[in-house]
PDB file of N, CA, C and O in Angstrom:
ATOM      1  N   MET E   1      -4.190   0.069  12.177  1.00 91.00           N
ATOM      2  CA  MET E   1      -4.003   0.406  11.089  1.00 91.00           C
ATOM      3  C   MET E   1      -4.732   0.286   9.965  1.00 91.00           C
ATOM      4  O   MET E   1      -5.224  -0.614   9.980  1.00 91.00           O
ATOM      5  N   LYS E   2      -4.433   1.336   9.324  1.00 97.00           N
ATOM      6  CA  LYS E   2      -5.480   2.243   7.701  1.00 97.00           C
ATOM      7  C   LYS E   2      -5.006   0.451   6.749  1.00 97.00           C
ATOM      8  O   LYS E   2      -3.999   0.778   6.442  1.00 97.00           O
ATOM      9  N   LYS E   3      -6.320   0.487   5.704  1.00 98.00           N
ATOM     10  CA  LYS E   3      -5.895  -0.419   4.699  1.00 98.00           C
ATOM     11  C   LYS E   3      -6.009   0.810   3.751  1.00 98.00           C
ATOM     12  O   LYS E   3      -6.441   1.695   3.622  1.00 98.00           O
ATOM     13  N   TYR E   4      -5.160   1.158   2.824  1.00 98.00           N
ATOM     14  CA  TYR E   4      -5.028   2.201   1.239  1.00 98.00           C
ATOM     15  C   TYR E   4      -4.937   1.013  -0.121  1.00 98.00           C
ATOM     16  O   TYR E   4      -5.352   0.311   0.302  1.00 98.00           O
ATOM     17  N   VAL E   5      -6.166   1.690  -0.440  1.00 98.00           N
ATOM     18  CA  VAL E   5      -6.606   1.399  -1.778  1.00 98.00           C
ATOM     19  C   VAL E   5      -6.189   2.335  -3.106  1.00 98.00           C
ATOM     20  O   VAL E   5      -5.720   3.650  -3.089  1.00 98.00           O
ATOM     21  N   CYS E   6      -5.380   1.746  -4.046  1.00 98.00           N
ATOM     22  CA  CYS E   6      -4.865   1.762  -5.030  1.00 98.00           C
ATOM     23  C   CYS E   6      -5.560   2.757  -6.374  1.00 98.00           C
ATOM     24  O   CYS E   6      -7.191   2.046  -6.343  1.00 98.00           O
ATOM     25  N   ASN E   7      -5.462   4.067  -5.892  1.00 98.00           N
ATOM     26  CA  ASN E   7      -6.764   4.729  -6.852  1.00 98.00           C
ATOM     27  C   ASN E   7      -6.718   4.439  -8.548  1.00 98.00           C
ATOM     28  O   ASN E   7      -7.887   4.659  -9.176  1.00 98.00           O
ATOM     29  N   VAL E   8      -5.608   3.718  -9.159  1.00 98.00           N
ATOM     30  CA  VAL E   8      -5.813   3.445 -10.550  1.00 98.00           C
ATOM     31  C   VAL E   8      -5.898   2.107 -10.603  1.00 98.00           C
ATOM     32  O   VAL E   8      -6.994   1.900 -11.733  1.00 98.00           O
ATOM     33  N   CYS E   9      -5.925   0.985  -9.624  1.00 98.00           N
ATOM     34  CA  CYS E   9      -6.369  -0.513 -10.393  1.00 98.00           C
ATOM     35  C   CYS E   9      -6.684  -1.152  -9.044  1.00 98.00           C
ATOM     36  O   CYS E   9      -7.874  -1.930  -9.215  1.00 98.00           O
ATOM     37  N   GLY E  10      -7.558  -0.520  -8.039  1.00 98.00           N
ATOM     38  CA  GLY E  10      -8.078  -1.097  -6.926  1.00 98.00           C
ATOM     39  C   GLY E  10      -7.285  -1.546  -5.863  1.00 98.00           C
ATOM     40  O   GLY E  10      -7.979  -2.458  -5.038  1.00 98.00           O
ATOM     41  N   TYR E  11      -6.204  -2.388  -5.994  1.00 98.00           N
ATOM     42  CA  TYR E  11      -5.115  -3.006  -4.916  1.00 98.00           C
ATOM     43  C   TYR E  11      -5.053  -2.467  -4.006  1.00 98.00           C
ATOM     44  O   TYR E  11      -5.436  -0.946  -2.952  1.00 98.00           O
ATOM     45  N   ILE E  12      -5.744  -3.382  -2.539  1.00 98.00           N
ATOM     46  CA  ILE E  12      -5.863  -2.670  -1.667  1.00 98.00           C
ATOM     47  C   ILE E  12      -4.451  -3.366  -1.000  1.00 98.00           C
ATOM     48  O   ILE E  12      -4.221  -4.384   0.105  1.00 98.00           O
ATOM     49  N   TYR E  13      -3.744  -2.601   0.011  1.00 98.00           N
ATOM     50  CA  TYR E  13      -2.385  -2.425   1.042  1.00 98.00           C
ATOM     51  C   TYR E  13      -2.828  -2.712   2.173  1.00 98.00           C
ATOM     52  O   TYR E  13      -3.589  -1.805   2.438  1.00 98.00           O
ATOM     53  N   ASP E  14      -2.708  -4.032   2.752  1.00 98.00           N
ATOM     54  CA  ASP E  14      -3.507  -4.436   3.855  1.00 98.00           C
ATOM     55  C   ASP E  14      -1.950  -4.617   5.252  1.00 98.00           C
ATOM     56  O   ASP E  14      -1.038  -5.416   4.522  1.00 98.00           O
ATOM     57  N   PRO E  15      -2.248  -3.141   5.826  1.00 98.00           N
ATOM     58  CA  PRO E  15      -0.449  -3.717   6.857  1.00 98.00           C
ATOM     59  C   PRO E  15      -0.549  -5.024   7.475  1.00 98.00           C
ATOM     60  O   PRO E  15       0.554  -5.323   7.604  1.00 98.00           O
ATOM     61  N   ALA E  16      -1.361  -5.717   8.062  1.00 98.00           N
ATOM     62  CA  ALA E  16      -1.623  -6.899   8.425  1.00 98.00           C
ATOM     63  C   ALA E  16      -0.858  -7.990   7.681  1.00 98.00           C
ATOM     64  O   ALA E  16      -0.406  -8.816   8.279  1.00 98.00           O
ATOM     65  N   GLU E  17      -0.901  -7.696   5.913  1.00 98.00           N
ATOM     66  CA  GLU E  17      -0.232  -8.520   5.497  1.00 98.00           C
ATOM     67  C   GLU E  17       0.907  -8.063   4.698  1.00 98.00           C
ATOM     68  O   GLU E  17       2.211  -8.581   4.287  1.00 98.00           O
ATOM     69  N   GLY E  18       1.377  -6.372   4.439  1.00 98.00           N
ATOM     70  CA  GLY E  18       1.961  -6.153   3.996  1.00 98.00           C
ATOM     71  C   GLY E  18       2.625  -6.478   2.565  1.00 98.00           C
ATOM     72  O   GLY E  18       1.166  -6.819   2.388  1.00 98.00           O
ATOM     73  N   ASP E  19       3.904  -6.664   2.100  1.00 98.00           N
ATOM     74  CA  ASP E  19       3.794  -6.869   0.481  1.00 98.00           C
ATOM     75  C   ASP E  19       4.935  -7.746   0.676  1.00 98.00           C
ATOM     76  O   ASP E  19       6.065  -7.509   0.043  1.00 98.00           O
ATOM     77  N   PRO E  20       4.766  -8.412   0.956  1.00 97.00           N
ATOM     78  CA  PRO E  20       6.333  -9.449   1.181  1.00 97.00           C
ATOM     79  C   PRO E  20       7.228  -9.863  -0.361  1.00 97.00           C
ATOM     80  O   PRO E  20       8.083  -9.474  -0.198  1.00 97.00           O
ATOM     81  N   ASP E  21       6.530  -9.750  -1.353  1.00 96.00           N
ATOM     82  CA  ASP E  21       7.215  -9.832  -2.917  1.00 96.00           C
ATOM     83  C   ASP E  21       8.128  -8.594  -2.809  1.00 96.00           C
ATOM     84  O   ASP E  21       9.044  -8.468  -3.423  1.00 96.00           O
ATOM     85  N   SER E  22       7.119  -7.414  -2.117  1.00 96.00           N
ATOM     86  CA  SER E  22       8.233  -6.245  -2.559  1.00 96.00           C
ATOM     87  C   SER E  22       9.295  -5.817  -1.258  1.00 96.00           C
ATOM     88  O   SER E  22       9.879  -4.938  -1.196  1.00 96.00           O
ATOM     89  N   GLY E  23       9.222  -6.403  -0.200  1.00 97.00           N
ATOM     90  CA  GLY E  23      10.013  -6.995   1.153  1.00 97.00           C
ATOM     91  C   GLY E  23      10.119  -5.699   1.913  1.00 97.00           C
ATOM     92  O   GLY E  23      10.204  -5.557   3.022  1.00 97.00           O
ATOM     93  N   ILE E  24       7.710  -5.931   1.853  1.00 98.00           N
ATOM     94  CA  ILE E  24       7.368  -4.825   3.437  1.00 98.00           C
ATOM     95  C   ILE E  24       6.794  -5.846   3.910  1.00 98.00           C
ATOM     96  O   ILE E  24       6.189  -6.827   3.787  1.00 98.00           O
ATOM     97  N   ALA E  25       7.282  -6.369   5.452  1.00 98.00           N
ATOM     98  CA  ALA E  25       6.646  -7.289   6.216  1.00 98.00           C
ATOM     99  C   ALA E  25       5.443  -6.977   6.880  1.00 98.00           C
ATOM    100  O   ALA E  25       4.780  -5.712   6.918  1.00 98.00           O
ATOM    101  N   ALA E  26       4.920  -7.990   6.819  1.00 98.00           N
ATOM    102  CA  ALA E  26       3.237  -7.644   7.898  1.00 98.00           C
ATOM    103  C   ALA E  26       3.475  -6.816   8.336  1.00 98.00           C
ATOM    104  O   ALA E  26       4.674  -7.132   9.579  1.00 98.00           O
ATOM    105  N   GLY E  27       2.601  -6.197   9.000  1.00 98.00           N
ATOM    106  CA  GLY E  27       2.353  -5.299  10.360  1.00 98.00           C
ATOM    107  C   GLY E  27       3.007  -3.850   9.747  1.00 98.00           C
ATOM    108  O   GLY E  27       3.213  -2.896  11.077  1.00 98.00           O
ATOM    109  N   THR E  28       3.581  -3.844   8.823  1.00 98.00           N
ATOM    110  CA  THR E  28       4.318  -2.289   8.194  1.00 98.00           C
ATOM    111  C   THR E  28       3.021  -1.479   8.316  1.00 98.00           C
ATOM    112  O   THR E  28       2.358  -1.662   6.939  1.00 98.00           O
ATOM    113  N   ALA E  29       2.952   0.034   8.703  1.00 98.00           N
ATOM    114  CA  ALA E  29       1.796   0.655   8.404  1.00 98.00           C
ATOM    115  C   ALA E  29       2.107   1.607   7.183  1.00 98.00           C
ATOM    116  O   ALA E  29       3.028   1.589   6.707  1.00 98.00           O
ATOM    117  N   PHE E  30       1.405   1.585   6.395  1.00 98.00           N
ATOM    118  CA  PHE E  30       1.911   2.406   5.524  1.00 98.00           C
ATOM    119  C   PHE E  30       2.350   3.476   5.383  1.00 98.00           C
ATOM    120  O   PHE E  30       3.250   3.636   4.096  1.00 98.00           O
ATOM    121  N   GLU E  31       2.782   4.624   6.238  1.00 97.00           N
ATOM    122  CA  GLU E  31       2.641   5.134   6.490  1.00 97.00           C
ATOM    123  C   GLU E  31       4.659   4.848   6.135  1.00 97.00           C
ATOM    124  O   GLU E  31       5.390   5.956   5.943  1.00 97.00           O
ATOM    125  N   ASP E  32       4.776   4.333   7.052  1.00 98.00           N
ATOM    126  CA  ASP E  32       5.984   3.678   7.349  1.00 98.00           C
ATOM    127  C   ASP E  32       6.912   3.181   5.921  1.00 98.00           C
ATOM    128  O   ASP E  32       7.888   2.524   5.661  1.00 98.00           O
ATOM    129  N   ILE E  33       5.694   3.045   4.843  1.00 98.00           N
ATOM    130  CA  ILE E  33       6.615   2.107   3.806  1.00 98.00           C
ATOM    131  C   ILE E  33       7.369   3.077   2.963  1.00 98.00           C
ATOM    132  O   ILE E  33       6.899   4.146   2.825  1.00 98.00           O
ATOM    133  N   PRO E  34       8.780   3.014   2.416  1.00 97.00           N
ATOM    134  CA  PRO E  34       9.654   3.889   1.331  1.00 97.00           C
ATOM    135  C   PRO E  34       8.701   4.149   0.427  1.00 97.00           C
ATOM    136  O   PRO E  34       7.884   3.799  -0.442  1.00 97.00           O
ATOM    137  N   ASP E  35       9.611   5.397   0.420  1.00 97.00           N
ATOM    138  CA  ASP E  35       8.682   6.530  -0.535  1.00 97.00           C
ATOM    139  C   ASP E  35       8.552   5.602  -2.359  1.00 97.00           C
ATOM    140  O   ASP E  35       8.021   5.798  -3.422  1.00 97.00           O
ATOM    141  N   SER E  36       9.977   4.584  -2.423  1.00 97.00           N
ATOM    142  CA  SER E  36      10.330   4.546  -4.006  1.00 97.00           C
ATOM    143  C   SER E  36       9.452   3.319  -3.947  1.00 97.00           C
ATOM    144  O   SER E  36       9.668   2.838  -4.848  1.00 97.00           O
ATOM    145  N   TRP E  37       8.383   2.719  -2.992  1.00 98.00           N
ATOM    146  CA  TRP E  37       7.484   1.563  -3.177  1.00 98.00           C
ATOM    147  C   TRP E  37       6.013   1.605  -4.525  1.00 98.00           C
ATOM    148  O   TRP E  37       6.284   2.823  -3.706  1.00 98.00           O
ATOM    149  N   LEU E  38       6.489   1.035  -4.731  1.00 98.00           N
ATOM    150  CA  LEU E  38       5.173   0.985  -6.356  1.00 98.00           C
ATOM    151  C   LEU E  38       3.665  -0.342  -5.864  1.00 98.00           C
ATOM    152  O   LEU E  38       4.312  -0.944  -5.842  1.00 98.00           O
ATOM    153  N   CYS E  39       2.993   0.172  -6.178  1.00 98.00           N
ATOM    154  CA  CYS E  39       1.771  -1.091  -6.279  1.00 98.00           C
ATOM    155  C   CYS E  39       2.144  -1.969  -7.086  1.00 98.00           C
ATOM    156  O   CYS E  39       2.905  -1.659  -8.453  1.00 98.00           O
ATOM    157  N   PRO E  40       2.005  -3.170  -6.218  1.00 97.00           N
ATOM    158  CA  PRO E  40       2.557  -4.517  -6.915  1.00 97.00           C
ATOM    159  C   PRO E  40       1.995  -4.369  -7.871  1.00 97.00           C
ATOM    160  O   PRO E  40       2.450  -5.737  -8.934  1.00 97.00           O
ATOM    161  N   LEU E  41       0.777  -4.297  -8.525  1.00 98.00           N
ATOM    162  CA  LEU E  41      -0.242  -4.630  -9.881  1.00 98.00           C
ATOM    163  C   LEU E  41      -0.428  -3.786 -10.653  1.00 98.00           C
ATOM    164  O   LEU E  41       0.379  -4.290 -11.981  1.00 98.00           O
ATOM    165  N   CYS E  42       0.553  -2.153 -10.420  1.00 98.00           N
ATOM    166  CA  CYS E  42       0.138  -1.851 -11.376  1.00 98.00           C
ATOM    167  C   CYS E  42       1.135  -0.579 -11.700  1.00 98.00           C
ATOM    168  O   CYS E  42       1.310  -0.046 -12.914  1.00 98.00           O
ATOM    169  N   GLY E  43       2.029  -0.638 -10.496  1.00 98.00           N
ATOM    170  CA  GLY E  43       3.285   0.102 -10.501  1.00 98.00           C
ATOM    171  C   GLY E  43       3.577   1.469 -10.213  1.00 98.00           C
ATOM    172  O   GLY E  43       4.049   2.576 -10.528  1.00 98.00           O
ATOM    173  N   VAL E  44       2.358   1.909 -10.150  1.00 98.00           N
ATOM    174  CA  VAL E  44       2.102   3.090  -9.327  1.00 98.00           C
ATOM    175  C   VAL E  44       2.916   3.863  -7.583  1.00 98.00           C
ATOM    176  O   VAL E  44       2.454   2.590  -6.884  1.00 98.00           O
ATOM    177  N   GLY E  45       3.018   4.912  -7.876  1.00 98.00           N
ATOM    178  CA  GLY E  45       3.756   5.392  -6.130  1.00 98.00           C
ATOM    179  C   GLY E  45       2.196   5.687  -4.984  1.00 98.00           C
ATOM    180  O   GLY E  45       1.127   5.277  -5.437  1.00 98.00           O
ATOM    181  N   LYS E  46       3.156   5.428  -4.466  1.00 98.00           N
ATOM    182  CA  LYS E  46       2.280   6.070  -3.112  1.00 98.00           C
ATOM    183  C   LYS E  46       1.494   7.039  -2.917  1.00 98.00           C
ATOM    184  O   LYS E  46       0.201   6.723  -2.625  1.00 98.00           O
ATOM    185  N   THR E  47       1.744   8.098  -3.563  1.00 98.00           N
ATOM    186  CA  THR E  47       0.816   9.455  -3.585  1.00 98.00           C
ATOM    187  C   THR E  47      -0.469   8.830  -4.528  1.00 98.00           C
ATOM    188  O   THR E  47      -1.718   9.854  -4.171  1.00 98.00           O
ATOM    189  N   ASP E  48      -0.344   7.607  -5.126  1.00 98.00           N
ATOM    190  CA  ASP E  48      -1.661   7.476  -5.699  1.00 98.00           C
ATOM    191  C   ASP E  48      -3.016   6.212  -5.300  1.00 98.00           C
ATOM    192  O   ASP E  48      -3.370   6.009  -5.153  1.00 98.00           O
ATOM    193  N   PHE E  49      -2.416   6.135  -3.978  1.00 98.00           N
ATOM    194  CA  PHE E  49      -2.963   5.609  -2.692  1.00 98.00           C
ATOM    195  C   PHE E  49      -4.263   6.222  -1.900  1.00 98.00           C
ATOM    196  O   PHE E  49      -3.775   7.462  -1.808  1.00 98.00           O
ATOM    197  N   SER E  50      -4.948   6.001  -1.576  1.00 98.00           N
ATOM    198  CA  SER E  50      -6.124   6.964  -0.477  1.00 98.00           C
ATOM    199  C   SER E  50      -6.493   6.054   0.368  1.00 98.00           C
ATOM    200  O   SER E  50      -6.429   5.086   0.184  1.00 98.00           O
ATOM    201  N   PRO E  51      -6.535   6.244   1.926  1.00 98.00           N
ATOM    202  CA  PRO E  51      -7.381   5.209   2.621  1.00 98.00           C
ATOM    203  C   PRO E  51      -8.596   5.075   2.399  1.00 98.00           C
ATOM    204  O   PRO E  51      -9.466   5.970   2.298  1.00 98.00           O
ATOM    205  N   VAL E  52      -8.597   3.621   2.822  1.00 97.00           N
ATOM    206  CA  VAL E  52      -9.915   3.323   2.902  1.00 97.00           C
ATOM    207  C   VAL E  52     -10.582   3.430   3.871  1.00 97.00           C
ATOM    208  O   VAL E  52     -10.631   3.589   5.252  1.00 97.00           O
ATOM    209  N   GLU E  53     -11.991   3.443   3.901  1.00 85.00           N
ATOM    210  CA  GLU E  53     -13.106   4.458   4.599  1.00 85.00           C
ATOM    211  C   GLU E  53     -13.753   3.104   5.581  1.00 85.00           C
ATOM    212  O   GLU E  53     -13.832   1.834   4.774  1.00 85.00           O
TER     213      GLU E  53
END
């Protein structure tokens, strides 16, 4: 599973870790996160993330 980076603040979503503070379990692919999820650091939506190469 790919990591994704926030284009605004640089936060990296790692599917191996998930985002437990936001209710996203470890092992959750970025594509499977609800569209309502927001970056835990700056609050932008999923559309402001890009895959990490």
